XYZ file of C-alpha atoms in Angstrom:
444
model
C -12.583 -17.705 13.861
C -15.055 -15.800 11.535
C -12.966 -13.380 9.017
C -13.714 -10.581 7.031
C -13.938 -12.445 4.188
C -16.469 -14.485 5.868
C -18.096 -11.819 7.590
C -18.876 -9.224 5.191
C -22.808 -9.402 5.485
C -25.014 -6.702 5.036
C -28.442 -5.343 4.825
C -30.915 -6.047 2.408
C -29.860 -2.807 0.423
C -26.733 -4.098 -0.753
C -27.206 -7.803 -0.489
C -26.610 -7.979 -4.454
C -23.641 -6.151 -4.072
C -21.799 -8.551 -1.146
C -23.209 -11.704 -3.355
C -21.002 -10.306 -6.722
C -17.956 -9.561 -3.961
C -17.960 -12.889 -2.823
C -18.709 -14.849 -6.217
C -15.470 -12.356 -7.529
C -17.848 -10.317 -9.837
C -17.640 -6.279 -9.379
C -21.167 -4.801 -8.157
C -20.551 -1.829 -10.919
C -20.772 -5.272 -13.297
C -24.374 -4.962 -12.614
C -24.687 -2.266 -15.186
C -24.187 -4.727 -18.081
C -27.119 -4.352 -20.633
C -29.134 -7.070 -22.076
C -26.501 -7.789 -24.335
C -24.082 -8.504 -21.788
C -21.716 -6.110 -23.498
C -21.764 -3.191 -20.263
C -18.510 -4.005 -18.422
C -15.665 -6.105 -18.880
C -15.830 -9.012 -17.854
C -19.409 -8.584 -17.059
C -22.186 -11.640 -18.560
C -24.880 -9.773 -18.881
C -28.571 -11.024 -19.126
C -28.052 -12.101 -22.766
C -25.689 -15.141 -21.137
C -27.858 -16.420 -18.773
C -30.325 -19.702 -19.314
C -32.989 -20.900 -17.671
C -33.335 -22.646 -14.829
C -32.639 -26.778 -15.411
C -32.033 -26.577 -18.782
C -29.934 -25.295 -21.937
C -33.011 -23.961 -23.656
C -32.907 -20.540 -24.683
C -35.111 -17.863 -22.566
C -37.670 -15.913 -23.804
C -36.684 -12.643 -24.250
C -37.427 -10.290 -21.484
C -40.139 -7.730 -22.178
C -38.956 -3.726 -22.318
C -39.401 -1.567 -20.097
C -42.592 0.663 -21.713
C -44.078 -1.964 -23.697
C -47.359 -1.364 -22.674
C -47.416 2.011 -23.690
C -46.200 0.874 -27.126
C -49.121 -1.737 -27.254
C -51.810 0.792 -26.372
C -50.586 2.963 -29.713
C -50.187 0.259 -31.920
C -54.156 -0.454 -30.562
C -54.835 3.229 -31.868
C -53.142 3.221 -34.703
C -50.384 5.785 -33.730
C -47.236 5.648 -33.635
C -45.235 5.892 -30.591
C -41.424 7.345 -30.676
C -38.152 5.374 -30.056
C -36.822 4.963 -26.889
C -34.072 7.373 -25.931
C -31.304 5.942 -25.686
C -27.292 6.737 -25.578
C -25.654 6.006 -29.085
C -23.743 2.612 -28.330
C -19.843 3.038 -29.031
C -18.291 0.962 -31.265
C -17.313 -2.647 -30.849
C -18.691 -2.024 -27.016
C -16.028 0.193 -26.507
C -16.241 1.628 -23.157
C -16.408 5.825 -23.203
C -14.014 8.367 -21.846
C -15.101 10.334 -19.050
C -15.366 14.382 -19.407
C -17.020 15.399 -16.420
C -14.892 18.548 -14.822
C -16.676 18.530 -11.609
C -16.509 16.170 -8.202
C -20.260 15.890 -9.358
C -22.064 16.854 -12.505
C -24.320 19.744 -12.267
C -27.214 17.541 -13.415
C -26.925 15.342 -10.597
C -26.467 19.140 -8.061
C -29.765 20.485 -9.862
C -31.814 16.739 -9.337
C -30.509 16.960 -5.908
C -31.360 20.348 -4.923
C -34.409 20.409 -6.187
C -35.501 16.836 -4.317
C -33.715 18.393 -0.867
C -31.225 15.210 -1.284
C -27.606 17.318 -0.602
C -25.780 16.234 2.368
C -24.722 19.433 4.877
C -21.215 18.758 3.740
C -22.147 19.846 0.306
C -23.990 22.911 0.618
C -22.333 26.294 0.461
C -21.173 27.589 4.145
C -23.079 30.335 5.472
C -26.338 29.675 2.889
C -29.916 29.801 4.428
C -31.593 29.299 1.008
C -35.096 27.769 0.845
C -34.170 24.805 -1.054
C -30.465 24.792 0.001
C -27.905 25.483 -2.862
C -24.999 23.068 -3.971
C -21.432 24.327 -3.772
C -20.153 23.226 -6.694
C -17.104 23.278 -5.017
C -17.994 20.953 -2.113
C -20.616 18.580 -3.733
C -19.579 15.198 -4.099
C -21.191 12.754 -6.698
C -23.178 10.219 -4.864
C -23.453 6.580 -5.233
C -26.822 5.409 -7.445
C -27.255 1.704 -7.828
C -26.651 0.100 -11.353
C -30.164 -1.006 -12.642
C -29.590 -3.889 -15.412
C -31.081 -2.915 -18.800
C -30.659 1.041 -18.338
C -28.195 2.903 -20.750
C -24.911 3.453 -19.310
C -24.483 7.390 -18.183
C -23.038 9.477 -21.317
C -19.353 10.714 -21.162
C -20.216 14.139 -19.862
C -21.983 12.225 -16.749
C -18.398 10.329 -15.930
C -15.358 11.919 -14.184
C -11.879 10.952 -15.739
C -9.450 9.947 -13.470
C -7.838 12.712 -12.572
C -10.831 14.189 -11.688
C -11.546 11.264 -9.270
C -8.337 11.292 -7.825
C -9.002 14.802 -6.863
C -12.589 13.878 -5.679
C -10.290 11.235 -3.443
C -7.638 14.137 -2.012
C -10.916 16.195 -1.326
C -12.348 13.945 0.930
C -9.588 13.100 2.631
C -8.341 16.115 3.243
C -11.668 18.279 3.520
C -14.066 15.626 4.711
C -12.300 12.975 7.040
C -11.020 15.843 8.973
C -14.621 17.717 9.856
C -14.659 18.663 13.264
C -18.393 19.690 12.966
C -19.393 15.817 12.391
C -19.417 12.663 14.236
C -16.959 10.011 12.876
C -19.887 8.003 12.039
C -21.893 10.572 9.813
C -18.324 11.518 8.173
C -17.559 7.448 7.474
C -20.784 6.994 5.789
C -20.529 10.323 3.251
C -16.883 9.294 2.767
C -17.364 5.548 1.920
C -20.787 6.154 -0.482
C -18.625 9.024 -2.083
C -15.830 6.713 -2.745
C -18.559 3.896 -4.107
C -19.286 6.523 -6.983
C -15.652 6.988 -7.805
C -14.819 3.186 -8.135
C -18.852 3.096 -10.302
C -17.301 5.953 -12.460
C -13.966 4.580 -12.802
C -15.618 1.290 -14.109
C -17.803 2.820 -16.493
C -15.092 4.209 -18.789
C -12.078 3.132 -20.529
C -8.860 4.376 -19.059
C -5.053 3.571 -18.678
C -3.903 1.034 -16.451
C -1.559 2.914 -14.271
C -4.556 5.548 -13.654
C -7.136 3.273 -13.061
C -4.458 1.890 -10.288
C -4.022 5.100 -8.638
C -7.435 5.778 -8.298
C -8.255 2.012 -6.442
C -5.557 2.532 -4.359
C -5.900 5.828 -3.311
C -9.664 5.384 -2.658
C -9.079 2.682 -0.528
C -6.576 3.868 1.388
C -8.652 6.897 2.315
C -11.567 4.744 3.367
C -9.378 2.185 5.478
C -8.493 5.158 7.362
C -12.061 6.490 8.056
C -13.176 3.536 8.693
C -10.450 2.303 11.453
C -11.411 5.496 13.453
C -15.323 4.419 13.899
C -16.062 3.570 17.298
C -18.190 0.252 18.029
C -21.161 1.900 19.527
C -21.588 2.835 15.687
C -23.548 -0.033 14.768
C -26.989 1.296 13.889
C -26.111 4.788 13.255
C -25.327 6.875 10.148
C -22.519 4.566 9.338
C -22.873 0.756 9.971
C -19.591 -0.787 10.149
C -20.627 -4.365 8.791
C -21.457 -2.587 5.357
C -18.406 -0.505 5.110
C -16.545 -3.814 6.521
C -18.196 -5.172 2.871
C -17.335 -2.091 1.022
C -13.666 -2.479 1.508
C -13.651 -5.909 0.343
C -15.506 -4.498 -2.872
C -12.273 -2.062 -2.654
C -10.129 -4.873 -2.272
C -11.641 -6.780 -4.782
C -11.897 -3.846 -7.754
C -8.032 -3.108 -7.188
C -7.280 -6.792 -7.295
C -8.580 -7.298 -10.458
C -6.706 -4.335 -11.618
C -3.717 -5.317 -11.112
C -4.764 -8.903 -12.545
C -6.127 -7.950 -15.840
C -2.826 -4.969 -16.265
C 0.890 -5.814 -17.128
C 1.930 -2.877 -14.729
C 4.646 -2.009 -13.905
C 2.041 -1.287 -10.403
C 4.501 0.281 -7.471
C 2.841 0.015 -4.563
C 1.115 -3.453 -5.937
C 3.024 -5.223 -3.150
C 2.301 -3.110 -0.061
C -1.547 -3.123 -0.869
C -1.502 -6.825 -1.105
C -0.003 -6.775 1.812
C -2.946 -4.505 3.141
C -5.667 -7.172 1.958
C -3.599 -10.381 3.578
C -3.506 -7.284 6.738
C -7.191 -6.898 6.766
C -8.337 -10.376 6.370
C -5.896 -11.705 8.971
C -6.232 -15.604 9.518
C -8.566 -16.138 6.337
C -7.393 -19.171 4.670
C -9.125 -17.974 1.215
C -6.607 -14.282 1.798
C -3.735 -16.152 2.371
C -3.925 -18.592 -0.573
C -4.581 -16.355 -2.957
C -1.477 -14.119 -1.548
C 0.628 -16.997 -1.943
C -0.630 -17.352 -5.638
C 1.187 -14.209 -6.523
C 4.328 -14.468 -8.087
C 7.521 -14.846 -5.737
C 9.381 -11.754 -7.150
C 6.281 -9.905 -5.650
C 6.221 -11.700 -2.214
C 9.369 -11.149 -1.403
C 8.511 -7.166 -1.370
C 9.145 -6.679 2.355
C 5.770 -5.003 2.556
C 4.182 -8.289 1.287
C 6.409 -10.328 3.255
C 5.970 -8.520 6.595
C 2.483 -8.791 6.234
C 3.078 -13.029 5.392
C 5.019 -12.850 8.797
C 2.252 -11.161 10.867
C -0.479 -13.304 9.501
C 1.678 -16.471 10.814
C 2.340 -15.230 13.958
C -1.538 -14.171 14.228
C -2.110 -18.335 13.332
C 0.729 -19.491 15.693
C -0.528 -17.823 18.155
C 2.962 -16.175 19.047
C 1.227 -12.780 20.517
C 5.012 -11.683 21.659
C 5.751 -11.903 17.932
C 2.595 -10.599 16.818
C 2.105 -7.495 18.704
C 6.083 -6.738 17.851
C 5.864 -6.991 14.266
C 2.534 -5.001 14.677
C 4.648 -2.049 16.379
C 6.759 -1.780 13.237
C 3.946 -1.348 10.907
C 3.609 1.858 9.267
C -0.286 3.779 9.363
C -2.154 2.257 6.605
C -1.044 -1.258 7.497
C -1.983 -1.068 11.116
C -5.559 0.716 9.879
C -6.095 -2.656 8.077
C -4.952 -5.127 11.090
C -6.823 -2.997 13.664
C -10.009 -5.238 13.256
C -8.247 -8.072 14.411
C -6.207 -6.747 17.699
C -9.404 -7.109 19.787
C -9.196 -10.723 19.292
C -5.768 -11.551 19.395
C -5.412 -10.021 22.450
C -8.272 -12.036 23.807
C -6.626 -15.387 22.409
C -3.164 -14.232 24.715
C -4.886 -13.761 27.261
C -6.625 -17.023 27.442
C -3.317 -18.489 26.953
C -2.192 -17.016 30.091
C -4.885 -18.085 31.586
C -4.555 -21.309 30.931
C -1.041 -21.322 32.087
C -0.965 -19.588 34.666
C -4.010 -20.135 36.958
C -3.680 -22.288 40.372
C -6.224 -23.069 43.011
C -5.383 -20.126 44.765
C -4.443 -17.410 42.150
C -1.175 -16.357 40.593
C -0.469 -12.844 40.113
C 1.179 -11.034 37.479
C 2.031 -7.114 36.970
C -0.315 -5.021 34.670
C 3.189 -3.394 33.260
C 3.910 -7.187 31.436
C 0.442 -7.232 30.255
C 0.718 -3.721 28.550
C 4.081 -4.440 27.344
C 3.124 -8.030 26.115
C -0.080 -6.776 24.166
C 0.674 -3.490 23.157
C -1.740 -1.626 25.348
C -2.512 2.090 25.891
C -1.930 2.004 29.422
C -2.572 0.449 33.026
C -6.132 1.632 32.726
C -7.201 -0.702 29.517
C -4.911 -3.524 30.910
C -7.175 -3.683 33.928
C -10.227 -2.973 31.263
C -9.635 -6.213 29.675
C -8.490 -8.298 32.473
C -12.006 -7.538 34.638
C -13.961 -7.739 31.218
C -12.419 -11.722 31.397
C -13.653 -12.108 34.982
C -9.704 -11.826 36.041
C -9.390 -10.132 39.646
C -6.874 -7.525 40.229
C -4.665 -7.275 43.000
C -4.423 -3.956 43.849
C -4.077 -1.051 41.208
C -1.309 -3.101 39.456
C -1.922 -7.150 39.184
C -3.843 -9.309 38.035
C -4.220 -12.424 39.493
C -5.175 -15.589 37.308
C -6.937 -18.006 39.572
C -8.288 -21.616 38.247
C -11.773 -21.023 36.989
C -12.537 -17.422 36.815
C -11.463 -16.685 32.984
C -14.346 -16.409 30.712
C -15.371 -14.893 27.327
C -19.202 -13.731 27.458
C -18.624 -9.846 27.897
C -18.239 -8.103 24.814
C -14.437 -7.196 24.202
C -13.652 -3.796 25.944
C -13.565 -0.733 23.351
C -9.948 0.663 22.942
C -8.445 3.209 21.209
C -5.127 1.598 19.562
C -3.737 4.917 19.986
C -0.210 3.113 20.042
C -0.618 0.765 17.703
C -2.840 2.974 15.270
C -2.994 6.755 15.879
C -0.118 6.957 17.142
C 1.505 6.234 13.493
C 0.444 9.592 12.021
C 2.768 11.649 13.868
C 1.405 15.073 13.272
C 0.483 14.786 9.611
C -3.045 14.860 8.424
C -4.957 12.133 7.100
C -4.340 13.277 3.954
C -0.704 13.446 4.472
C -0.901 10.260 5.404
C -2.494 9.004 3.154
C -1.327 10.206 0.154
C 2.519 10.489 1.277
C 3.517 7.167 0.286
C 1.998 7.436 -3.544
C 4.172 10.766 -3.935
C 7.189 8.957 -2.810
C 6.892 6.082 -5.904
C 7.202 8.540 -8.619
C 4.694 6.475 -10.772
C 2.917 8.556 -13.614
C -0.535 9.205 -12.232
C -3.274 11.425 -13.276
C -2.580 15.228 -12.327
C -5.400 16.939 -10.234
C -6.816 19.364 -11.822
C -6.313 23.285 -9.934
């Protein structure tokens, strides 16, 4: 069964980006300078050799070197290069950056017609619209290798970002003006600049924590609520599928390269085992974590439902999936399609004579956790199972098969159910409050 972990392909715009994921390199590492000295952790070009060989490259040619050949031809002489003065020893900067997005970036933007409708100022029929500074969001700008890293005053600090974070979940996820899909893909590119900006400066490990896991918390929940007839549209759900692993992957290494103490370290482990349900790759590198951290019951629930989920044991599965709170079941939704598609064939095999043995819709929503009688007779006619009536199915030798598509459901009890009443927001952000870790303060 293909995973998350396996499945995180994209396009050919962020193809880089899914390689570094995979290989366990950050995409903001792509920023590192010829020197190799840009990010932790980073090799830079200066590290690599050639091809076959130990020999040392030649070194690349600038950027503008032709220019600075045609003066030397005339005899003049051409100016430096601007460039930002390097810190010392490589020392990463310190963001001061006030805004959700500098007002550099607002001007560029304007005045190339580049702001998203969720940025510009309500009510505003200006001829090129205006920014809200209040409302536009940094976007995210690929890393080109070689190029300066952005000066401090072009870098939010963290508790800037973490209000960027509250913002969108609270102002943005909740648009009812916008399609889920067109909300998702602002949201998720928004969030790519905060985890870019958070990597380009030096801060403390308990904020650079926060941030990650705030961030992607907020887009596990946009994401879970994109339909599948998104595929194509403003917000393609096999590249935000590979921008939570480069979540996943950013926080990890957070917590791997801190002492902590990190809180909620356990439950968002828990999340990635959650998310990448039945990847052999997850699940090792879970168990690699020490044992006073797996025995967190967050971390240990989510060992429990990834067994069950291997064992096959969907009356264990979908009850231990019942219990989880939001965020958890946002990160298993991906894989309830399937395992209710693997029960089913169980009871297929089972069950099915020569002549057909029924069996009440009420066991099948009870057994997989279903909405209702209506997506219980969904999924048993998407299987070629015929129904008996308005309320059995009967499983009859021969008929079960697998070629439709799975039918599209809402996992309002398993999912959306789980927010009673609070916003996404609320929801999101409740269970950080309730540590009592020192975070970065939003700024009023």
């Amino acid at each position: 069964m293909e995973t998350p972990v396996r499945a995180a392909h994209c396009g050919k715009a962020s193809m880089r980006d899914c390689r570094a994921v995979h290989l366990g390199r950050p995409a903001e590492a792509l920023w590192a300078g010829p020197s190799g000295a840009g990010l932790p952790g980073g090799d830079g070009a200066g590290a690599r050799k050639q091809r076959g060989g130990g020999a040392t490259p030649a070194p690349a040619r600038p950027r503008g070197d032709g220019a600075s050949e045609r003066c030397r031809r005339r005899g003049a002489a051409c100016p430096p290069p601007a460039r930002c003065p390097p810190m010392p020893d490589g020392e990463l900067p310190v963001g001061t950056c006030p805004d959700m997005c500098p007002a550099a970036e607002r001007a560029r933007r304007e005045e190339e017609r580049r702001l998203h409708r969720f940025e510009v100022a309500p009510g505003g029929r200006r001829d090129p619209p205006r920014a809200d500074p209040l409302r536009a969001v940094k976007e995210y700008s690929r890393p080109a290798a070689g190029q300066p890293r952005p000066p401090p005053s072009q870098l939010r600090p963290p508790a800037v970002l973490l209000a960027t974070v509250r913002y969108l979940a609270g102002d943005v996820a909740e648009r009812a003006d916008a399609s889920r899909a067109e909300v998702a893909g602002f949201v998720a590119d928004r969030l790519r600049a905060v985890r870019l900006d958070l990597a380009l400066q030096r801060a403390g490990d308990a904020e650079r924590a926060v941030v990650l896991e705030a961030a992607l918390a907020v887009l596990l929940a946009v994401v879970v609520r994109l339909g599948p007839d998104a595929a194509g549209g403003p917000a393609d759900p096999v590249l935000l599928q590979a921008q939570v692993q480069e979540g996943f992957g950013s926080l990890r290494r957070c917590y791997a390269q801190s002492a902590g103490p990190h809180p909620r370290q356990a439950a968002f482990q828990g999340l990635f085992l959650l998310y990448n349900l039945g990847s052999v790759e997850a699940l090792h590198e879970v168990l690699q974590l020490p044992a006073a951290l797996r025995s967190c019951p967050a971390l240990r629930t989510a060992l429990a439902v990834d067994a069950a989920f291997r064992e096959g044991n969907a009356a264990r599965l979908f009850r231990l999936l019942r219990t989880l709170p939001y965020l958890q079941s946002c990160a298993v939704q991906c894989h309830v399609g399937r395992a209710r598609r693997g029960a089913l064939a169980r009871l297929a095999r089972a069950l099915s004579t020569p002549k057909g043995q029924a069996l009440p819709l009420d066991f099948m929503v009870h057994l997989l956790a279903l909405d209702g009688l209506e997506e219980a007779r969904d999924l048993c006619q998407a299987h070629g199972l015929p129904l008996d009536g308005e309320e059995r199915v009967v499983f009859q030798r021969g008929r079960y098969d697998e070629k439709a598509p799975l039918p599209a459901g809402a996992c309002e009890l398993l999912v959306g159910s789980k927010l009673g009443g609070r916003t996404l927001e609320e929801a999101v952000m409740a269970e950080e409050e309730a540590v009592g870790v020192d975070r970065p303060k939003s700024p009023a």
